[in-house]
mmCIF file of C-alpha atoms and ligand atoms in Angstrom:
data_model
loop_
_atom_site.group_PDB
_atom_site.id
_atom_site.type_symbol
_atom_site.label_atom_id
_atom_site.label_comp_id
_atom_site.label_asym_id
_atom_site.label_seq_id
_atom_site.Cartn_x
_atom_site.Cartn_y
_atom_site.Cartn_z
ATOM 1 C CA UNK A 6 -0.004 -48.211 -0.143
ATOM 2 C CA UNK A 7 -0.271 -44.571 0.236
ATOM 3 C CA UNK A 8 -0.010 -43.435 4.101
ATOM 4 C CA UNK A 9 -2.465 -42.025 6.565
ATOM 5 C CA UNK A 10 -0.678 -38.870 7.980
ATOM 6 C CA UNK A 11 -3.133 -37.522 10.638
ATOM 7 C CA UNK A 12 -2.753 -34.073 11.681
ATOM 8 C CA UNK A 13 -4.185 -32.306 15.206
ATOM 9 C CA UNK A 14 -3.783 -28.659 14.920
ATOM 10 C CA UNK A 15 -5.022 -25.948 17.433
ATOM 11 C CA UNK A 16 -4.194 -22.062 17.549
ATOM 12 C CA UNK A 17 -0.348 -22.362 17.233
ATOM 13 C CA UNK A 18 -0.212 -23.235 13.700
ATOM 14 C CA UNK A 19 -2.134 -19.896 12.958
ATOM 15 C CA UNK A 20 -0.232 -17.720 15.528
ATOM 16 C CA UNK A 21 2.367 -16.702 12.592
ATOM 17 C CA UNK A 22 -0.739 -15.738 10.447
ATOM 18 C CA UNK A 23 -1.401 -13.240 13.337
ATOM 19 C CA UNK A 24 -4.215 -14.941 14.896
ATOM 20 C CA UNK A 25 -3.760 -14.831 18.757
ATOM 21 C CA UNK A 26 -3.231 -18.385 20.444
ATOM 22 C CA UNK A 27 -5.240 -18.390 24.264
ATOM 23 C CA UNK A 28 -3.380 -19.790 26.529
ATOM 24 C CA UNK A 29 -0.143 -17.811 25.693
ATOM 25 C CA UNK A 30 -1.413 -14.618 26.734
ATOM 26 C CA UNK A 31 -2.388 -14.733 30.938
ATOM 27 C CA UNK A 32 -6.086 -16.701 29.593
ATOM 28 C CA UNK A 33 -7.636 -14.111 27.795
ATOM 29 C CA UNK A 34 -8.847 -14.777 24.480
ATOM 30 C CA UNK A 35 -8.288 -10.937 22.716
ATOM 31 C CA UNK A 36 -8.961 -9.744 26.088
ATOM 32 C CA UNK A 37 -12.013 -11.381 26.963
ATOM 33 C CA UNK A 38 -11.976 -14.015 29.479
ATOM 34 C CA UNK A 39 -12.382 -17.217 27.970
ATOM 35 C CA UNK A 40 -15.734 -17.993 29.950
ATOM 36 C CA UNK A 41 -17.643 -14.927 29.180
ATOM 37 C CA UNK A 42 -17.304 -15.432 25.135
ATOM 38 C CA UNK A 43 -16.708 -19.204 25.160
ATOM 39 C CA UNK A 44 -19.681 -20.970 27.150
ATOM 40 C CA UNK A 45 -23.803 -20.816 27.118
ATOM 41 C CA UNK A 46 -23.595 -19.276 30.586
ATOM 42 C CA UNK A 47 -21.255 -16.343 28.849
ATOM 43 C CA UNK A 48 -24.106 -16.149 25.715
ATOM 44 C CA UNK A 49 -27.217 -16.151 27.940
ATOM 45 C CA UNK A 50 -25.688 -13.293 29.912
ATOM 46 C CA UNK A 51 -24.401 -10.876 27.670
ATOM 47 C CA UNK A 52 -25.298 -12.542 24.207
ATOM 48 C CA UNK A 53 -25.143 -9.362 21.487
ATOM 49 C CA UNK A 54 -21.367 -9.137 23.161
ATOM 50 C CA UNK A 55 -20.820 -12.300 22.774
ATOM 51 C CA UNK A 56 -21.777 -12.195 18.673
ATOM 52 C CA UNK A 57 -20.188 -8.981 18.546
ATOM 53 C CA UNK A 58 -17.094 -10.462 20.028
ATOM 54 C CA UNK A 59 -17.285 -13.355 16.901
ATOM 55 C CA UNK A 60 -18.518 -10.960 14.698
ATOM 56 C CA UNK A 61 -15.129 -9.130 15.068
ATOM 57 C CA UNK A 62 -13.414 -12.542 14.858
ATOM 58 C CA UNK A 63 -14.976 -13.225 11.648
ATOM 59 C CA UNK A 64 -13.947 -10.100 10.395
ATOM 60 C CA UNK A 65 -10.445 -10.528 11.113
ATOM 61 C CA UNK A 66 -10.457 -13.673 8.646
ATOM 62 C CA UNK A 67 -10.079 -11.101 6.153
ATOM 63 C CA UNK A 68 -6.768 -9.247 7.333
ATOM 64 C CA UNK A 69 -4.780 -12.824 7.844
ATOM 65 C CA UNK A 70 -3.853 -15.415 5.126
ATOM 66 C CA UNK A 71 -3.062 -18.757 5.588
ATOM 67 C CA UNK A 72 1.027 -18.927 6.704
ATOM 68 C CA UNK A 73 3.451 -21.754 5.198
ATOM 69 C CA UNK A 74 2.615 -24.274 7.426
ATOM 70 C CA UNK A 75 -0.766 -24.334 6.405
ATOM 71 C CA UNK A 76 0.670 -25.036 2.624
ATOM 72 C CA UNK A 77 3.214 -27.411 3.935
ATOM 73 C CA UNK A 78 0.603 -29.276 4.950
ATOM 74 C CA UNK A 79 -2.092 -29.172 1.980
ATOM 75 C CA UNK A 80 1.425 -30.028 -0.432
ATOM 76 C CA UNK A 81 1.399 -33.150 2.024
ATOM 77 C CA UNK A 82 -1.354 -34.358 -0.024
ATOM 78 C CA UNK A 83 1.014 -34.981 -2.506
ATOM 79 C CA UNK A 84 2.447 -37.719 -0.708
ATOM 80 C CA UNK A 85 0.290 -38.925 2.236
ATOM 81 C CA UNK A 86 -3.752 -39.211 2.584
ATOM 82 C CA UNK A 87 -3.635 -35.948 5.068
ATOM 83 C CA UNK A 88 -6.569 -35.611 7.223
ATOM 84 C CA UNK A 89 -6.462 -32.702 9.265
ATOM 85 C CA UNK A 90 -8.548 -32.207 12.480
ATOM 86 C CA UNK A 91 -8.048 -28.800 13.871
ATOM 87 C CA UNK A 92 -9.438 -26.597 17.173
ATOM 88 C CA UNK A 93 -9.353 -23.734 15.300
ATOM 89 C CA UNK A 94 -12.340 -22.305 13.759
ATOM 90 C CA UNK A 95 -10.104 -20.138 11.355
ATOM 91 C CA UNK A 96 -10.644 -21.258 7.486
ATOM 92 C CA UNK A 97 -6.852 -20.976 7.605
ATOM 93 C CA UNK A 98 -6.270 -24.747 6.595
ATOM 94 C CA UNK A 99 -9.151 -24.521 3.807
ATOM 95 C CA UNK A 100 -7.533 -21.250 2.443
ATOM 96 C CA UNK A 101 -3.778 -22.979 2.445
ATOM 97 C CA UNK A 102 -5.466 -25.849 0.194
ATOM 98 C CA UNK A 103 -5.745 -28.447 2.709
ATOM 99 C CA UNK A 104 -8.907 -31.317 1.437
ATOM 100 C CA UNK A 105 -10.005 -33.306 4.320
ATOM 101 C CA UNK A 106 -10.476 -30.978 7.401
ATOM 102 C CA UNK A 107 -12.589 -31.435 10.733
ATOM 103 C CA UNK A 108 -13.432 -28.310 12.813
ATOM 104 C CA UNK A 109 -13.486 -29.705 16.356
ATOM 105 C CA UNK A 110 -14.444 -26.896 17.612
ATOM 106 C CA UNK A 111 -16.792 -25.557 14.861
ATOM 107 C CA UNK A 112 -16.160 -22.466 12.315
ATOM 108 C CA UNK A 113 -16.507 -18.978 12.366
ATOM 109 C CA UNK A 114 -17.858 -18.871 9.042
ATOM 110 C CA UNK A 115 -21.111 -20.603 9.902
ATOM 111 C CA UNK A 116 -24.197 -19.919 12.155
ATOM 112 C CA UNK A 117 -26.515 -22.189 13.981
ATOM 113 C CA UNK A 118 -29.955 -22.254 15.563
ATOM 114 C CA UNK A 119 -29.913 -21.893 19.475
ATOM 115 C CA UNK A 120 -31.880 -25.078 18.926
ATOM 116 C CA UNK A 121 -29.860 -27.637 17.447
ATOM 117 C CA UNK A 122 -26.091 -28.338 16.763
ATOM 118 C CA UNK A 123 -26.813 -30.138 13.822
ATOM 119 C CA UNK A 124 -28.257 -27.371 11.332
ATOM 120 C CA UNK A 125 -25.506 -25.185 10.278
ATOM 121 C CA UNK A 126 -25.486 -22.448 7.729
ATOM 122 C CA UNK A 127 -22.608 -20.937 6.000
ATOM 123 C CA UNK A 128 -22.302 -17.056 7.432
ATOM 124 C CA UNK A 129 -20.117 -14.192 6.307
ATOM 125 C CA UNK A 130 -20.927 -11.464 7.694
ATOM 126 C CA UNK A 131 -22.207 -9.785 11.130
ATOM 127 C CA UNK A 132 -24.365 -12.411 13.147
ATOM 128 C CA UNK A 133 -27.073 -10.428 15.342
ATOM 129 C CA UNK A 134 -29.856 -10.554 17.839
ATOM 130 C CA UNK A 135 -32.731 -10.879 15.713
ATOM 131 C CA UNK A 136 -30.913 -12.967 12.768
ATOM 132 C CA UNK A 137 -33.512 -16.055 12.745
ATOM 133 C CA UNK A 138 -33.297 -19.700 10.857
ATOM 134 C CA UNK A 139 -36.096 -19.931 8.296
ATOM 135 C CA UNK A 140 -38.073 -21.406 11.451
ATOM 136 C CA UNK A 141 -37.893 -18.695 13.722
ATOM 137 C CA UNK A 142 -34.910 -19.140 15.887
ATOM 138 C CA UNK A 143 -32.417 -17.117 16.760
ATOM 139 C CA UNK A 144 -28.735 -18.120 15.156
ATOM 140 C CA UNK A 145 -25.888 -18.487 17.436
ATOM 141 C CA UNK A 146 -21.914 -18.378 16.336
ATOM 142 C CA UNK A 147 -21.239 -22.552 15.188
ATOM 143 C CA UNK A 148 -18.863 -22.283 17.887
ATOM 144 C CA UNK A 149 -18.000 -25.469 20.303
ATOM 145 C CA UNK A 150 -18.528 -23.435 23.793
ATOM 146 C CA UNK A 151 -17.009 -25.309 27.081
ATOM 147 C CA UNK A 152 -19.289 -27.456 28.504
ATOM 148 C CA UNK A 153 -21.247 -28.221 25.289
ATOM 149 C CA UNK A 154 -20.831 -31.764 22.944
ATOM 150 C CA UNK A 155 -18.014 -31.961 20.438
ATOM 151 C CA UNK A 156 -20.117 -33.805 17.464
ATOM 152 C CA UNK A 157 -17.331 -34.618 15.048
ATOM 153 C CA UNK A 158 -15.355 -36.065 18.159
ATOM 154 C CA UNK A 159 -16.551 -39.779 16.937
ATOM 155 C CA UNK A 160 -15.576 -39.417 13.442
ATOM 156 C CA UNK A 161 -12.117 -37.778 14.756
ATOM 157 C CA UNK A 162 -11.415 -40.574 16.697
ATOM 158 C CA UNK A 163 -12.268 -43.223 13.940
ATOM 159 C CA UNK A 164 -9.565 -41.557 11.662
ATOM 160 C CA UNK A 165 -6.930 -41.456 14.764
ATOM 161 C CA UNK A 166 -7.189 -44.792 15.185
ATOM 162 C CA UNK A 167 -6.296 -45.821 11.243
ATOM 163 C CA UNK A 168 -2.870 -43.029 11.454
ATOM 164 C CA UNK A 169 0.130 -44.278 10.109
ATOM 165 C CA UNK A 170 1.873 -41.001 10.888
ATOM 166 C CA UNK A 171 0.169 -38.601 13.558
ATOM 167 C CA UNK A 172 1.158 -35.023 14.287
ATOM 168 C CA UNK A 173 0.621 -32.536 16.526
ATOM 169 C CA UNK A 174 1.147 -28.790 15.854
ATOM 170 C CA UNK A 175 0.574 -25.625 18.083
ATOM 171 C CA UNK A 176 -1.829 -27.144 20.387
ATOM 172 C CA UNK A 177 -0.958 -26.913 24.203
ATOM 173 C CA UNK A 178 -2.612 -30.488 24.687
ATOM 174 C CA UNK A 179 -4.905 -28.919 27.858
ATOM 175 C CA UNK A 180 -8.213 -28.947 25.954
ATOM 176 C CA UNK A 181 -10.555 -32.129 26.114
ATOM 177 C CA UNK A 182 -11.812 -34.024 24.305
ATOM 178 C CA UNK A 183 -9.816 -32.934 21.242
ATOM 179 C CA UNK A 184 -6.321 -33.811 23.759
ATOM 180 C CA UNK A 185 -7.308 -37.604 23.741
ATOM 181 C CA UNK A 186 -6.812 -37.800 19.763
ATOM 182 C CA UNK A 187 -3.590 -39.067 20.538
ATOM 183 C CA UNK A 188 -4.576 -42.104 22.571
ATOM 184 C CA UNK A 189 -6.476 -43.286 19.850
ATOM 185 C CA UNK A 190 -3.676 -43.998 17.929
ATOM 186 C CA UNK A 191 -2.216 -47.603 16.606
ATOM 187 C CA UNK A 192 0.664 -48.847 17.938
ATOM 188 C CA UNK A 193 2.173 -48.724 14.549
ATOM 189 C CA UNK A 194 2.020 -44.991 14.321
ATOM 190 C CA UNK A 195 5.097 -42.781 14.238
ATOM 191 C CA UNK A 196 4.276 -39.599 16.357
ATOM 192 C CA UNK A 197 5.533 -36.308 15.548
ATOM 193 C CA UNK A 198 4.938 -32.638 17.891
ATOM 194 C CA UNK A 199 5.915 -29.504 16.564
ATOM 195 C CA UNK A 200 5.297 -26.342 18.922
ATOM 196 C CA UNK A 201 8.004 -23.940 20.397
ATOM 197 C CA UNK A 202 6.566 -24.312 24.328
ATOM 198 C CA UNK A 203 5.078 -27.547 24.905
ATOM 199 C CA UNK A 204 6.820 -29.451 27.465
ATOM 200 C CA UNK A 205 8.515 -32.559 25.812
ATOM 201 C CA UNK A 206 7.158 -34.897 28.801
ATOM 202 C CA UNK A 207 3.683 -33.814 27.923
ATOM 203 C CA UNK A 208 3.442 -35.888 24.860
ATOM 204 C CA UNK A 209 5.416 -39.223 24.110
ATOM 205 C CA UNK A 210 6.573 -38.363 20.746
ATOM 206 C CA UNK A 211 9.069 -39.899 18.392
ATOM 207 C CA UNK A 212 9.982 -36.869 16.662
ATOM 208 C CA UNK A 213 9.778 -33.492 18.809
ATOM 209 C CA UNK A 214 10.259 -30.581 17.212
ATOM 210 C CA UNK A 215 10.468 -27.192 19.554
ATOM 211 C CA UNK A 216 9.991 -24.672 17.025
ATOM 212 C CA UNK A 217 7.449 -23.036 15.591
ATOM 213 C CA UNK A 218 4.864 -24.040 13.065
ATOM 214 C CA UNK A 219 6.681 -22.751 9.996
ATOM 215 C CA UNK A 220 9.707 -24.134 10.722
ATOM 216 C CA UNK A 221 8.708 -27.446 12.167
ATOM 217 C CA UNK A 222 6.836 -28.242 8.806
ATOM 218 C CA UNK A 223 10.087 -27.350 6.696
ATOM 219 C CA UNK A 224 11.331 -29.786 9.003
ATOM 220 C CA UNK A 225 8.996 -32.408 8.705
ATOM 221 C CA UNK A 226 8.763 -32.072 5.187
ATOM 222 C CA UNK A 227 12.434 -33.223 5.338
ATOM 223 C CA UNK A 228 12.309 -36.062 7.768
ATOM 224 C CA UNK A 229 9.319 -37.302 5.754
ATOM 225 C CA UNK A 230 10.513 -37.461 2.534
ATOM 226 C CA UNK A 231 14.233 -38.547 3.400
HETATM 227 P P1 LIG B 1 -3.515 -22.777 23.083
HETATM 228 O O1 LIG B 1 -3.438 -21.299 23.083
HETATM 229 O O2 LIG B 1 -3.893 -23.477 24.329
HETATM 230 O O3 LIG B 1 -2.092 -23.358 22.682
HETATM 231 C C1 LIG B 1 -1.379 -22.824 21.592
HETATM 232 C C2 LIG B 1 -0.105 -23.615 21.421
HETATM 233 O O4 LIG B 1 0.555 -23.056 20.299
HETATM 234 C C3 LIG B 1 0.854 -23.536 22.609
HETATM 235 O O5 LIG B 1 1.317 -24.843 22.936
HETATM 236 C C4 LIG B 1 1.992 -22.660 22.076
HETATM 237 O O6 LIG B 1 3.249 -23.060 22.597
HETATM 238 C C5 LIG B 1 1.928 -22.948 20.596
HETATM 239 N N1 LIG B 1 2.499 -21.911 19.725
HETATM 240 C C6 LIG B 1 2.649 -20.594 19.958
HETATM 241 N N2 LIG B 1 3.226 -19.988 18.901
HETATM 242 C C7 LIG B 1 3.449 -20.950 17.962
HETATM 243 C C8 LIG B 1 4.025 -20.968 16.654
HETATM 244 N N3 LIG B 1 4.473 -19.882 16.070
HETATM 245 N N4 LIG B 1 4.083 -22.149 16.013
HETATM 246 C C9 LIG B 1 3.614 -23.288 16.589
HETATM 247 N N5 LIG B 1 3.068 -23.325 17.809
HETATM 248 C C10 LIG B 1 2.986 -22.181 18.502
HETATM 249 O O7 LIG B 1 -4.448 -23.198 21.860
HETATM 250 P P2 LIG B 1 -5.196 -24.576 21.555
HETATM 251 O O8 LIG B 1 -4.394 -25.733 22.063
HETATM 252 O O9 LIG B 1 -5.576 -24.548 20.138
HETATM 253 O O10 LIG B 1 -11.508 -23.635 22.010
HETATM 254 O O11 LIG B 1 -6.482 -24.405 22.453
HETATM 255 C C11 LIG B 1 -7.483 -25.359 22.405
HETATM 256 C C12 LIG B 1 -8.852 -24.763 22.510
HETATM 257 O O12 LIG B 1 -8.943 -23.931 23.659
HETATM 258 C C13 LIG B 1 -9.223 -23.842 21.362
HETATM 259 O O13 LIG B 1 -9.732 -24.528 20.256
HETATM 260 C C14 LIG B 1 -10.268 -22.950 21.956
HETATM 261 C C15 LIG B 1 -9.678 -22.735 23.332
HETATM 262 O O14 LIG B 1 -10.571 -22.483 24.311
HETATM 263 C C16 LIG B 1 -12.626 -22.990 21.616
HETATM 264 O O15 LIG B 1 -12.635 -21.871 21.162
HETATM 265 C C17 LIG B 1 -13.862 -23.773 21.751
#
């Protein structure tokens, strides 16, 4: 039977793309602290700088392209049922021709009503004050902010806990929920970490590979298919 690799991704697998990690650069995210663009305190208090700060974001989807980890992992589906559930709200993974992808922490590329985190709408352009849902509401960045729900945690966790293979690439593991994944996991499961930084005692993993995300995949790739 064909296996279920499971992959948790976060910024580090897009860093070589040129998108900027946060926690690798003193806690600002493009230097913005992370609680004035990343909360609904942050968006009540300043909210056209904190669409302005996505809008730019968004716009920066344009100038990067998905790196060869990202198409490591999408020729994975070659050999494995590869279900990816990433942090990042890059399209990075979609681009690099990954199938089966779960945005944690929501997308860039769509909007949402202040009102609900259900309704989303693809968006590709500038997202304003004043930009309504065909109701009347003002549209918000489909952005997981701290302190708010993670919805596709419980179908995250349902696919963690059928992984045959599980891996973990350029994530520092500090962000919850999407940091429990791993505990989900069946004892079966062969565990694999690729990131250049993460401190091996952080995660119990059978395979650790300190490198980055390009290499670590050619790497994986190998051990995989031995
Ligand atoms: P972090 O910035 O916390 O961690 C990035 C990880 O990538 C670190 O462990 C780095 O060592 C690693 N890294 C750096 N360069 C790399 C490379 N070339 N190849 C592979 N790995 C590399 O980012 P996340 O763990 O994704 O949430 O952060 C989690 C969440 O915190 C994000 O989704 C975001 C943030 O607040 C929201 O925006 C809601």
């Amino acid at each position: 039977m064909i296996k279920k690799l499971v992959v948790l991704s976060g910024a580090g697998i897009s860093a070589e793309s040129g998108v900027k990690t946060f926690r690798d650069s003193n806690g600002l995210w493009e230097n913005h602290r992370i609680e004035d663009v990343a909360s609904p305190e942050g968006f009540q208090r300043n909210p056209q700088m904190v669409l302005d700060f996505y809008n730019a974001r968004r716009k920066q989807l344009q100038e990067v392209k998905p790196n060869e980890a990202h198409l490591l992992l999408a020729k994975l589906e070659e050999y494995f049922e590869v279900h990816i559930i990433t942090q990042n709200v890059d399209d990075l993974h979609e681009r690099g021709g990954s199938s089966r992808i779960i945005h944690l922490h929501g997308e860039l590329k769509k909007a949402r009503p202040i009102d609900s985190e259900s309704e989303t709408i693809v968006w590709e352009n500038d997202l304003n004050l004043g930009d309504l849902n065909s109701k009347g509401v003002q549209l918000r960045p489909h952005i997981v902010w701290f302190g708010e729900m993670v919805p596709e945690m419980d179908q995250a966790v349902k696919i963690a806990e059928t992984a045959d293979i599980f891996l973990v690439i350029g994530t520092s593991m500090q962000v919850y929920p999407a940091a429990s994944l791993i505990q989900f996991i069946p004892d079966h499961c062969e565990v694999f970490v690729i990131d250049p930084n993460l401190d091996q005692n952080f995660v119990a993993a059978d395979h650790f590979l300190k490198t980055s995300a390009t290499d670590g995949m050619r790497k994986l790739i190998e051990i995989l298919l031995k």
